[in-house]
Coordinates of C-alpha atoms and ligand atoms in Angstrom, one line a residue:
M1 CA 82.7 75.9 93.5
G2 CA 79.8 76.6 95.8
E3 CA 77.2 78.5 94.7
I4 CA 75.9 81.8 96.2
R5 CA 72.5 83.0 96.0
L6 CA 71.8 86.8 95.7
F7 CA 68.5 88.5 96.4
R8 CA 67.5 92.0 96.3
A9 CA 65.2 93.6 99.3
D10 CA 62.1 93.5 96.9
Q11 CA 63.0 89.5 96.8
L12 CA 63.2 89.0 100.5
S13 CA 59.8 86.8 100.5
D14 CA 61.7 84.6 97.6
L15 CA 64.5 84.0 99.8
V16 CA 62.4 83.4 103.2
Q17 CA 60.8 80.6 100.8
E18 CA 64.2 79.3 99.4
L19 CA 65.5 79.1 103.2
N20 CA 62.4 77.2 104.1
S21 CA 62.3 74.9 101.0
S22 CA 64.5 72.0 100.4
F23 CA 67.0 74.2 98.5
Q24 CA 70.3 74.5 100.0
A25 CA 73.1 76.9 98.5
D26 CA 76.5 75.6 99.2
L27 CA 78.0 78.9 100.2
G28 CA 74.9 80.8 101.3
C29 CA 71.8 83.2 100.5
I30 CA 72.5 86.7 100.6
L31 CA 70.3 89.7 100.9
L32 CA 71.8 92.4 99.0
I33 CA 70.6 95.9 99.9
D34 CA 71.4 99.3 98.8
R35 CA 69.4 101.4 101.2
A36 CA 67.7 101.1 104.4
L37 CA 65.1 98.4 104.8
Q38 CA 61.2 99.0 105.8
P39 CA 60.3 98.1 109.6
K40 CA 58.3 94.9 108.3
Q41 CA 61.3 93.9 106.2
I42 CA 63.6 94.2 109.3
Q43 CA 61.0 92.2 111.4
V44 CA 61.4 89.4 108.5
I45 CA 65.3 89.4 108.9
E46 CA 64.9 89.3 112.9
Q47 CA 62.7 86.2 112.6
N48 CA 64.9 84.3 110.1
P49 CA 68.5 84.0 111.6
G50 CA 69.7 82.3 108.2
I51 CA 69.4 85.5 106.3
I52 CA 72.9 87.3 105.7
C53 CA 72.4 90.6 105.0
L54 CA 75.0 92.8 102.9
A55 CA 74.7 96.2 102.2
T56 CA 76.4 97.7 98.9
G57 CA 76.6 101.0 97.3
H58 CA 78.9 103.2 99.9
Q59 CA 77.8 106.5 99.0
A60 CA 73.9 105.7 100.0
W61 CA 75.0 104.8 103.7
K62 CA 77.2 107.7 104.7
G63 CA 79.0 105.5 107.3
I64 CA 75.5 104.7 109.1
W65 CA 75.2 101.0 109.2
P66 CA 71.9 99.8 110.7
S67 CA 72.1 96.9 113.1
Y68 CA 70.9 94.3 110.6
V69 CA 73.6 95.0 108.2
M70 CA 76.2 92.2 108.7
G71 CA 78.9 93.2 106.1
Y72 CA 79.6 95.3 103.1
V73 CA 80.2 94.5 99.8
D74 CA 81.6 97.1 97.2
D75 CA 80.9 94.7 93.9
P76 CA 78.7 91.9 94.2
N77 CA 79.9 90.7 90.9
D78 CA 83.1 90.3 92.1
R79 CA 83.2 86.7 93.4
E80 CA 86.3 87.3 95.6
Q81 CA 84.7 90.3 97.2
L82 CA 81.6 88.4 97.8
L83 CA 83.2 85.5 99.3
W84 CA 85.3 88.0 101.7
A85 CA 82.1 89.7 102.7
L86 CA 80.5 86.3 103.2
E87 CA 83.3 85.3 105.5
S88 CA 83.0 88.4 107.4
A89 CA 79.3 88.2 107.8
K90 CA 79.5 84.7 109.3
R91 CA 82.1 85.9 111.7
F92 CA 79.8 88.6 112.3
L93 CA 76.9 86.3 113.1
D94 CA 79.0 84.3 115.4
L95 CA 80.1 87.2 117.3
R96 CA 76.3 88.2 117.7
H97 CA 75.7 84.8 119.0
E98 CA 78.3 85.5 121.6
N99 CA 77.3 88.8 122.2
Q100 CA 73.8 87.4 123.3
Q101 CA 75.3 85.2 125.7
L102 CA 77.3 88.0 127.1
R103 CA 74.1 90.1 127.4
F104 CA 72.6 87.5 129.3
R105 CA 75.7 86.8 131.5
F106 CA 76.5 90.3 132.4
N107 CA 73.9 92.6 131.2
V108 CA 76.2 94.7 129.7
E109 CA 74.9 97.6 128.0
G110 CA 73.9 97.5 124.2
E111 CA 76.3 100.4 123.3
K112 CA 79.4 98.1 124.5
L113 CA 77.7 95.2 122.4
D114 CA 77.6 97.3 119.1
S115 CA 81.1 98.4 119.8
L116 CA 82.4 95.0 119.8
L117 CA 80.3 93.9 116.8
R118 CA 81.7 96.9 114.9
S119 CA 85.4 96.0 116.0
A120 CA 84.9 92.6 114.4
L121 CA 83.9 94.2 111.2
E122 CA 86.7 96.7 111.3
F123 CA 89.3 93.7 111.7
S124 CA 87.6 91.7 109.0
E125 CA 88.3 94.6 106.2
E126 CA 91.8 95.0 107.0
R127 CA 94.2 93.0 104.6
D128 CA 97.5 94.4 105.5
P129 CA 99.0 92.6 108.6
L130 CA 100.8 95.5 110.0
K131 CA 97.9 97.8 110.1
L132 CA 95.6 95.1 111.4
C133 CA 98.0 94.4 114.2
D134 CA 97.7 97.8 115.2
K135 CA 93.9 98.2 114.8
V136 CA 93.8 95.0 117.1
L137 CA 95.8 96.5 119.9
S138 CA 94.3 99.9 119.6
N139 CA 90.8 98.2 119.8
I140 CA 91.2 95.9 122.4
R141 CA 93.2 98.3 124.7
R142 CA 90.2 100.7 124.3
Q143 CA 87.7 97.9 125.0
L144 CA 89.5 96.7 128.0
R145 CA 91.0 100.0 129.1
A146 CA 94.5 98.8 129.3
E147 CA 97.6 101.2 129.3
G148 CA 99.6 98.7 127.0
A149 CA 99.3 95.7 124.9
S150 CA 101.6 93.1 122.9
L151 CA 100.7 90.9 120.0
Y152 CA 102.6 87.6 119.5
L153 CA 102.0 85.4 116.4
A154 CA 102.3 81.5 116.6
D155 CA 104.9 79.6 114.7
P156 CA 103.6 75.9 115.4
D157 CA 106.6 74.7 113.3
K158 CA 109.0 76.0 115.7
S159 CA 106.7 76.0 118.6
E160 CA 107.5 79.3 119.3
L161 CA 105.8 83.0 119.7
K162 CA 107.2 86.0 117.8
F163 CA 106.6 89.3 119.3
V164 CA 105.3 91.4 116.2
H165 CA 103.6 94.7 117.6
V166 CA 103.4 97.0 120.9
Q167 CA 101.5 99.7 122.0
N168 CA 101.8 101.8 125.4
E169 CA 100.2 105.0 126.0
K170 CA 102.4 105.8 128.9
V171 CA 105.8 105.3 127.4
K172 CA 107.4 104.9 124.0
V173 CA 108.4 101.5 123.6
P174 CA 111.3 101.0 121.0
F175 CA 110.2 97.8 118.6
S176 CA 112.9 95.1 118.6
S177 CA 111.5 91.5 117.4
F178 CA 112.0 88.4 119.5
T179 CA 110.9 85.3 120.2
L180 CA 109.4 83.1 123.2
P181 CA 108.9 79.4 123.3
I182 CA 105.6 77.9 123.7
D183 CA 106.1 76.6 127.0
E184 CA 105.2 77.4 130.5
S185 CA 108.2 79.7 131.2
S186 CA 106.7 82.9 130.4
M187 CA 103.1 84.6 130.8
A188 CA 102.4 84.6 126.9
G189 CA 104.2 81.4 126.3
A190 CA 101.9 79.8 129.1
C191 CA 98.9 81.5 127.7
A192 CA 99.8 80.0 124.1
F193 CA 100.8 76.2 125.6
R194 CA 97.5 76.0 127.5
K195 CA 95.7 77.8 125.0
K196 CA 93.7 79.4 128.2
V197 CA 93.6 83.1 129.5
V198 CA 96.3 83.8 131.8
H199 CA 95.4 86.5 134.3
V200 CA 97.9 87.9 136.7
P201 CA 96.2 90.5 138.6
D202 CA 99.5 91.6 140.7
V203 CA 102.7 90.7 138.7
R204 CA 104.7 91.0 142.0
K205 CA 102.3 88.4 143.9
I206 CA 102.3 85.6 141.3
P207 CA 101.3 82.4 143.1
R208 CA 104.1 79.8 144.0
T209 CA 102.1 77.4 142.1
E210 CA 102.6 79.2 139.0
T211 CA 105.3 78.2 136.6
F212 CA 106.4 81.4 135.2
K213 CA 107.9 84.4 137.1
F214 CA 107.6 88.3 136.2
N215 CA 110.3 89.3 134.0
D216 CA 110.9 93.2 135.1
S217 CA 113.5 93.8 132.3
F218 CA 111.1 95.5 130.2
D219 CA 110.0 97.8 133.0
K220 CA 113.9 98.6 133.9
R221 CA 114.6 99.4 130.3
V222 CA 111.7 101.8 129.6
G223 CA 111.1 103.0 133.2
Y224 CA 107.6 101.7 133.5
T225 CA 105.7 99.8 136.2
T226 CA 103.8 96.7 135.4
R227 CA 101.2 95.8 137.6
S228 CA 98.7 93.7 136.0
T229 CA 98.6 91.6 132.9
L230 CA 96.3 89.7 130.9
C231 CA 97.1 87.2 128.1
I232 CA 94.3 86.0 125.7
P233 CA 94.9 83.2 123.1
L234 CA 93.9 83.9 119.7
I235 CA 92.4 80.6 118.6
K236 CA 90.8 79.9 115.3
S237 CA 87.5 78.0 115.0
K238 CA 89.4 74.5 114.6
G239 CA 91.3 75.1 117.8
D240 CA 94.6 76.3 116.1
L241 CA 96.5 78.9 118.0
V242 CA 97.2 82.2 115.8
G243 CA 99.2 84.2 118.5
V244 CA 98.4 85.7 121.9
V245 CA 97.5 89.4 122.9
Q246 CA 99.0 90.5 126.1
L247 CA 97.3 93.5 127.9
I248 CA 99.3 95.4 130.6
N249 CA 97.8 97.6 133.4
S250 CA 93.9 98.1 133.8
K251 CA 93.1 101.8 133.7
R252 CA 89.8 101.2 135.3
D253 CA 90.5 99.0 138.4
T254 CA 93.6 98.0 140.0
T255 CA 93.5 95.1 137.8
F256 CA 91.4 93.5 134.9
T257 CA 87.6 92.4 135.9
E258 CA 85.9 89.2 134.9
E259 CA 84.0 91.4 132.4
D260 CA 87.1 92.2 130.7
I261 CA 88.1 88.9 130.4
E262 CA 85.0 87.7 128.8
I263 CA 85.1 90.6 126.2
G264 CA 88.7 89.6 125.4
R265 CA 87.8 86.2 124.9
V266 CA 84.9 87.4 122.6
L267 CA 87.0 89.7 120.6
A268 CA 89.8 86.9 120.2
A269 CA 87.9 84.9 117.6
P270 CA 87.3 87.5 115.2
I271 CA 90.8 88.7 115.7
A272 CA 92.4 85.2 114.9
A273 CA 90.1 84.9 112.0
S274 CA 91.2 88.3 110.6
L275 CA 94.9 87.7 111.4
E276 CA 95.1 84.2 109.8
T277 CA 93.1 85.8 106.7
A278 CA 95.4 88.8 106.4
L279 CA 98.4 86.6 106.8
L280 CA 97.1 84.3 104.1
Y281 CA 96.6 87.2 101.9
Q282 CA 100.3 88.3 102.8
D283 CA 101.5 85.0 101.9
I284 CA 99.6 84.9 98.4
E285 CA 101.1 88.3 97.6
R286 CA 104.5 86.8 98.3
L287 CA 103.9 84.0 96.3
F288 CA 102.9 85.8 93.2
E289 CA 105.9 88.4 94.0
G290 CA 108.1 85.2 93.8
F291 CA 106.4 84.3 90.5
V292 CA 106.8 87.7 89.2
K293 CA 110.3 87.6 90.1
A294 CA 111.2 84.5 88.5
S295 CA 109.5 85.4 85.3
V296 CA 111.8 88.5 85.2
T297 CA 114.7 86.1 85.8
A298 CA 113.3 84.0 82.7
I299 CA 113.2 86.8 80.5
E300 CA 116.6 88.3 81.1
S301 CA 118.4 84.9 81.4
R302 CA 117.3 84.7 77.5
D303 CA 119.2 87.9 76.9
P304 CA 121.7 88.5 79.7
A305 CA 123.0 91.7 78.1
T306 CA 119.6 93.4 79.0
S307 CA 119.8 92.2 82.7
G308 CA 118.3 94.4 85.2
H309 CA 116.1 96.1 82.5
S310 CA 112.7 95.0 83.8
E311 CA 113.5 96.2 87.3
R312 CA 115.0 99.4 86.3
V313 CA 112.0 100.0 84.1
A314 CA 109.7 99.5 87.0
E315 CA 111.5 101.9 89.2
Y316 CA 111.7 104.7 86.8
T317 CA 107.9 104.0 86.0
L318 CA 106.9 104.5 89.6
N319 CA 109.1 107.2 90.3
L320 CA 107.3 109.0 87.3
A321 CA 103.9 107.9 88.4
Q322 CA 104.6 109.1 91.9
S323 CA 105.8 112.6 90.9
V324 CA 102.5 113.1 88.8
T325 CA 100.4 112.1 92.0
V326 CA 102.0 114.9 93.8
S327 CA 102.4 117.4 91.0
K328 CA 100.6 120.6 91.2
E329 CA 100.6 121.1 87.4
K330 CA 97.0 121.6 85.9
E331 CA 97.2 118.6 83.5
F332 CA 98.0 116.3 86.0
E333 CA 95.6 117.6 88.7
A334 CA 93.0 115.0 88.0
I335 CA 95.6 112.2 88.1
R336 CA 96.2 110.5 91.5
F337 CA 97.5 106.9 91.4
D338 CA 96.8 104.9 94.9
D339 CA 98.7 102.0 96.2
H340 CA 96.9 99.4 94.3
S341 CA 97.4 101.5 90.8
L342 CA 100.9 101.7 91.4
K343 CA 101.2 97.9 92.3
Q344 CA 99.5 97.4 88.9
M345 CA 101.9 99.5 87.2
R346 CA 104.8 97.9 88.7
Y347 CA 103.9 94.5 87.8
A348 CA 102.9 95.9 84.2
S349 CA 106.5 97.2 84.2
L350 CA 108.4 94.1 85.7
L351 CA 106.7 91.7 83.0
H352 CA 106.5 94.2 80.0
D353 CA 108.9 92.5 77.8
F354 CA 107.9 89.0 79.3
G355 CA 106.9 88.1 75.5
K356 CA 110.7 88.1 74.6
I357 CA 110.4 84.5 75.9
G358 CA 108.5 83.6 72.5
V359 CA 111.5 85.2 70.4
P360 CA 114.3 83.0 69.1
E361 CA 117.4 83.8 71.0
N362 CA 119.7 84.2 68.2
I363 CA 117.7 87.1 67.1
L364 CA 117.5 88.6 70.7
Q365 CA 121.3 88.6 70.9
K366 CA 122.3 89.3 67.4
E367 CA 125.3 91.3 67.5
K368 CA 126.2 91.5 63.7
K369 CA 124.3 92.2 60.2
L370 CA 124.8 88.4 59.4
Y371 CA 124.1 85.5 61.9
P372 CA 127.7 83.6 62.8
D373 CA 126.7 80.5 60.6
E374 CA 125.6 83.0 57.6
L375 CA 129.1 84.7 57.9
E376 CA 130.8 81.3 58.1
A377 CA 129.0 80.1 55.0
I378 CA 130.5 83.0 52.9
L379 CA 133.8 82.8 54.2
M380 CA 134.0 79.1 53.4
R381 CA 133.0 79.7 49.8
A382 CA 135.4 82.6 49.6
R383 CA 138.1 80.4 50.8
M384 CA 137.1 77.5 48.3
V385 CA 137.3 80.1 45.4
K386 CA 140.6 81.4 46.3
L387 CA 142.0 77.9 46.5
G388 CA 140.5 77.0 43.0
H389 CA 141.4 80.3 41.5
P390 CA 144.7 81.7 42.9
D391 CA 144.8 84.3 40.1
I392 CA 142.0 86.3 41.9
T393 CA 143.5 85.8 45.6
K394 CA 143.6 89.6 45.9
E395 CA 140.2 90.2 44.7
I396 CA 138.8 87.6 47.1
D397 CA 140.9 88.9 50.0
F398 CA 139.5 92.6 49.1
F399 CA 135.9 90.9 49.3
I400 CA 136.4 89.3 52.5
E401 CA 137.5 92.4 54.1
Q402 CA 134.3 94.2 52.7
V403 CA 132.1 91.5 54.3
L404 CA 133.9 91.6 57.7
R405 CA 133.7 95.4 57.4
H406 CA 129.9 95.6 56.4
N407 CA 128.9 92.9 59.0
E408 CA 129.6 95.5 61.9
P409 CA 126.1 97.2 62.8
T410 CA 127.9 100.4 63.3
V411 CA 129.2 100.7 59.7
V412 CA 126.6 102.7 57.7
H413 CA 128.0 103.5 54.3
K414 CA 125.6 104.9 51.8
E415 CA 127.8 103.1 49.1
A416 CA 127.5 99.8 51.2
G417 CA 125.5 98.1 48.6
D418 CA 127.6 99.3 45.8
I419 CA 130.9 98.2 47.0
L420 CA 129.5 94.7 47.4
K421 CA 127.4 94.5 44.5
K422 CA 129.9 93.6 42.1
F423 CA 130.5 90.3 43.7
L424 CA 126.8 89.6 43.7
D425 CA 125.9 86.3 41.9
L426 CA 129.6 85.7 40.8
K427 CA 129.9 82.2 40.1
Y428 CA 133.2 80.4 40.2
S429 CA 133.8 76.4 39.6
V430 CA 136.2 74.7 41.8
L431 CA 136.7 70.9 41.4
G432 CA 133.6 70.8 39.2
E433 CA 131.4 72.5 41.8
D434 CA 129.9 75.9 41.5
F435 CA 130.4 78.4 44.2
I436 CA 128.5 81.8 44.5
L437 CA 130.4 84.3 46.4
L438 CA 127.7 86.5 47.5
T439 CA 123.8 85.7 47.1
E440 CA 121.0 88.6 46.9
D441 CA 120.0 87.6 50.1
E442 CA 123.4 88.0 51.8
H443 CA 123.9 91.1 49.8
Q444 CA 120.8 92.8 51.2
K445 CA 121.7 92.0 54.9
L446 CA 125.2 93.3 54.7
S447 CA 123.6 96.4 53.0
L448 CA 121.3 97.2 56.0
Q449 CA 121.7 101.1 56.7
K450 CA 121.0 100.8 60.6
G451 CA 121.9 98.5 63.2
S452 CA 122.0 94.8 62.8
L453 CA 118.5 93.7 62.4
T454 CA 116.6 92.7 59.2
A455 CA 113.0 93.8 58.5
D456 CA 112.0 90.1 59.4
D457 CA 114.4 90.2 62.5
R458 CA 112.5 93.3 63.5
S459 CA 109.0 91.8 63.3
Q460 CA 109.9 89.0 65.1
I461 CA 111.3 91.0 67.9
E462 CA 108.3 93.4 68.1
S463 CA 106.2 90.4 68.4
H464 CA 107.1 90.2 71.8
V465 CA 104.6 92.7 72.8
E466 CA 101.7 90.6 71.6
H467 CA 103.4 87.6 73.5
T468 CA 103.6 89.7 76.6
Y469 CA 100.0 90.6 76.4
R470 CA 98.7 86.9 75.5
F471 CA 100.7 85.6 78.4
L472 CA 99.4 88.5 80.8
A473 CA 95.9 88.3 79.8
Q474 CA 95.7 84.4 80.9
I475 CA 96.7 85.4 84.5
P476 CA 93.4 85.8 86.6
W477 CA 94.2 89.1 88.1
T478 CA 92.5 90.7 90.9
R479 CA 90.0 93.5 90.3
E480 CA 92.8 96.0 91.6
L481 CA 95.3 94.6 89.2
K482 CA 93.1 93.6 86.1
R483 CA 94.5 96.4 83.9
V484 CA 98.1 95.1 84.0
P485 CA 98.0 93.1 80.5
E486 CA 96.4 96.5 79.1
V487 CA 99.3 98.6 80.5
A488 CA 101.9 96.5 79.4
Y489 CA 100.3 96.2 75.8
G490 CA 101.0 99.9 75.4
H491 CA 104.4 100.2 76.1
H492 CA 106.0 100.2 72.5
E493 CA 102.9 102.5 71.1
K494 CA 103.5 106.1 69.9
L495 CA 101.3 109.1 70.6
D496 CA 101.3 109.8 66.7
G497 CA 100.2 106.3 66.0
T498 CA 103.8 105.0 64.5
G499 CA 104.2 102.6 67.4
Y500 CA 103.5 99.2 67.4
P501 CA 102.1 96.5 67.6
R502 CA 98.5 98.1 67.1
K503 CA 99.9 101.6 66.2
I504 CA 97.0 103.1 68.4
K505 CA 97.1 106.9 68.9
V506 CA 97.3 109.0 72.0
P507 CA 93.7 108.9 73.4
E508 CA 93.8 105.3 73.2
I509 CA 97.1 104.6 74.8
P510 CA 96.5 104.2 78.4
F511 CA 98.2 106.8 80.3
E512 CA 100.2 104.3 82.4
S513 CA 101.9 102.9 79.1
Q514 CA 102.8 106.4 78.2
I515 CA 104.7 106.7 81.4
M516 CA 106.0 103.4 81.0
A517 CA 107.3 104.1 77.6
I518 CA 109.3 107.0 78.6
A519 CA 110.9 104.7 81.4
D520 CA 111.6 102.0 78.7
I521 CA 113.3 104.0 76.2
Y522 CA 115.6 105.9 78.9
D523 CA 116.6 102.6 80.2
A524 CA 117.3 101.1 76.7
L525 CA 119.5 104.3 75.9
T526 CA 121.4 104.5 79.2
A527 CA 121.8 100.7 79.9
P528 CA 125.4 99.6 80.5
D529 CA 127.1 98.7 77.3
R530 CA 126.1 95.8 75.3
P531 CA 128.4 94.0 73.0
Y532 CA 126.6 95.6 70.0
K533 CA 125.2 99.0 71.6
K534 CA 127.3 101.6 73.5
S535 CA 125.6 103.3 76.6
V536 CA 124.3 106.9 75.9
P537 CA 125.3 109.3 78.5
V538 CA 122.5 110.6 80.5
P539 CA 122.3 114.2 79.1
R540 CA 122.4 112.9 75.6
A541 CA 119.4 110.3 76.6
L542 CA 117.4 113.1 78.2
E543 CA 118.1 114.9 74.9
I544 CA 116.9 112.1 73.0
L545 CA 113.7 111.9 75.1
K546 CA 113.0 115.6 74.4
E547 CA 113.4 115.2 70.8
D548 CA 111.1 112.2 70.8
A549 CA 108.6 114.3 72.6
S550 CA 109.0 117.5 70.4
R551 CA 108.2 115.0 67.2
G552 CA 105.1 113.8 68.8
K553 CA 106.0 110.4 69.7
I554 CA 106.0 110.5 73.5
N555 CA 103.9 112.6 76.1
S556 CA 106.0 115.7 76.4
S557 CA 104.6 116.8 79.8
L558 CA 105.5 113.4 81.2
V559 CA 109.0 114.0 79.6
E560 CA 109.4 117.4 81.5
L561 CA 108.2 116.0 84.7
F562 CA 110.7 113.1 84.4
I563 CA 113.4 115.4 84.1
A564 CA 112.4 118.1 86.5
Q565 CA 111.7 115.4 89.2
K566 CA 114.9 113.3 88.3
A567 CA 112.7 110.3 88.1
F568 CA 115.6 108.6 86.2
E569 CA 117.8 108.4 89.3
L570 CA 117.7 105.1 90.9
K571 CA 117.7 104.5 94.9
D572 CA 120.8 102.5 94.9
Ligands
FE2_132 FE1 109.6 95.9 75.1
FE2_133 FE1 111.7 96.8 77.6

């Protein structure tokens, strides 16, 4: 990993010394400033083009960025942010260099150049590809004063351009995706094929020497008249094509000028770099989504009866979190979840039971009080005793009948223990071998008062929360998602400290976990029938939530909101 050296404003002379000495930082030396510099310091920066100056502390700047600021970093301790800002600053410097050349060639006024620099910064800050496409087209149309613009992204594998975004201030253009081959048959295709600007000052007077013709189907379809077009290739520093921007109808002159073309060329580099970064970021997000989906499939394949649980819990959790965000209730006034927090909750909910991967399958799928092999062992001994002692056939049949009956998790008899107790430790000799009808351990399991799980089974199942936490804590989450492990960790805790595994109480239980707990309980109750558990009707499930809330187990305000806003309704 390369090293980034950080210097504060009062260490400026050290930074200059470092740059002048033999030291070479792998990734760069950064001057980090949280307030405007003194004139003398500005002079030093201007005299040392190797200094990369990044601002920090958004509040102090109030949106006014001095010309020597090349980028912004919110948290300089976050390496990912720092690398991002460094990359942006390098683009900024490239652009400044190109601007200087432009200034020389066209004597363009300073305001315009500043505006170009700000554009590059604006592009580099946007990570959402769709929003970036919109920003790019608005910006380039403003700079080049064009009525309309289209953006195409290149697919080098298929050798085609994909139409991804359009703007036109004169007509409303219905968007429909299509592709163009990267060849000489269209203006945008030729621009991509040649990797050169294609300027057509008058689309009705295309020279005969050109390979493409003007396609007027768009004009006819939306009632528009295209006069001039300018296609600019978006090329990365290594020469790879990212896409094409096509501008339509200059508003200033009858056609686009040489200066427009130069500005377009200058803007193309930061647009290409920003688009590529945003698409890469999107790919990483998709990759991670794929990993989360695969993890969910892995959990649910362990226990097919709980299929869909994680997805449903995520949906109920987000429904409730969004209801909190828009709620006008006083207690929720200060709680507003942004997109990042919602994503954090979504991942935490999708993966909350991932730790079940560490719980033996036979426990997860246990339907009766005894495991099948345990039951089989009792029945086998009973049959042997019956064979050896035909005189007690009736008693043994009664014993078998009671074992089968008490093995059902739904059978809760106060006297369960007593009925079977008389068979406890009864020993019969058959063919010289002793057979015990019922052992102490078997009797205890069949005497369970509730459900099918013994204390040991239960503690193994409950251990899934610890497994989940350990697994999630190993993932290097980004800053926006770093609380995923903590949020998932609290999904079985109760407000009064009677939950598990840490038995923490309300102030320590993250609010997001309190939301998730309600979603989790609701789904466990209403999930489709399982072999060992009937589905609870919705009104009864809501009653149970209210009862839990009134006993101080789960957040009552959240339960009220869950019911009032029908957060338990799924979209499909
Ligand atoms: Fe769980
Ligand atoms: Fe769960």
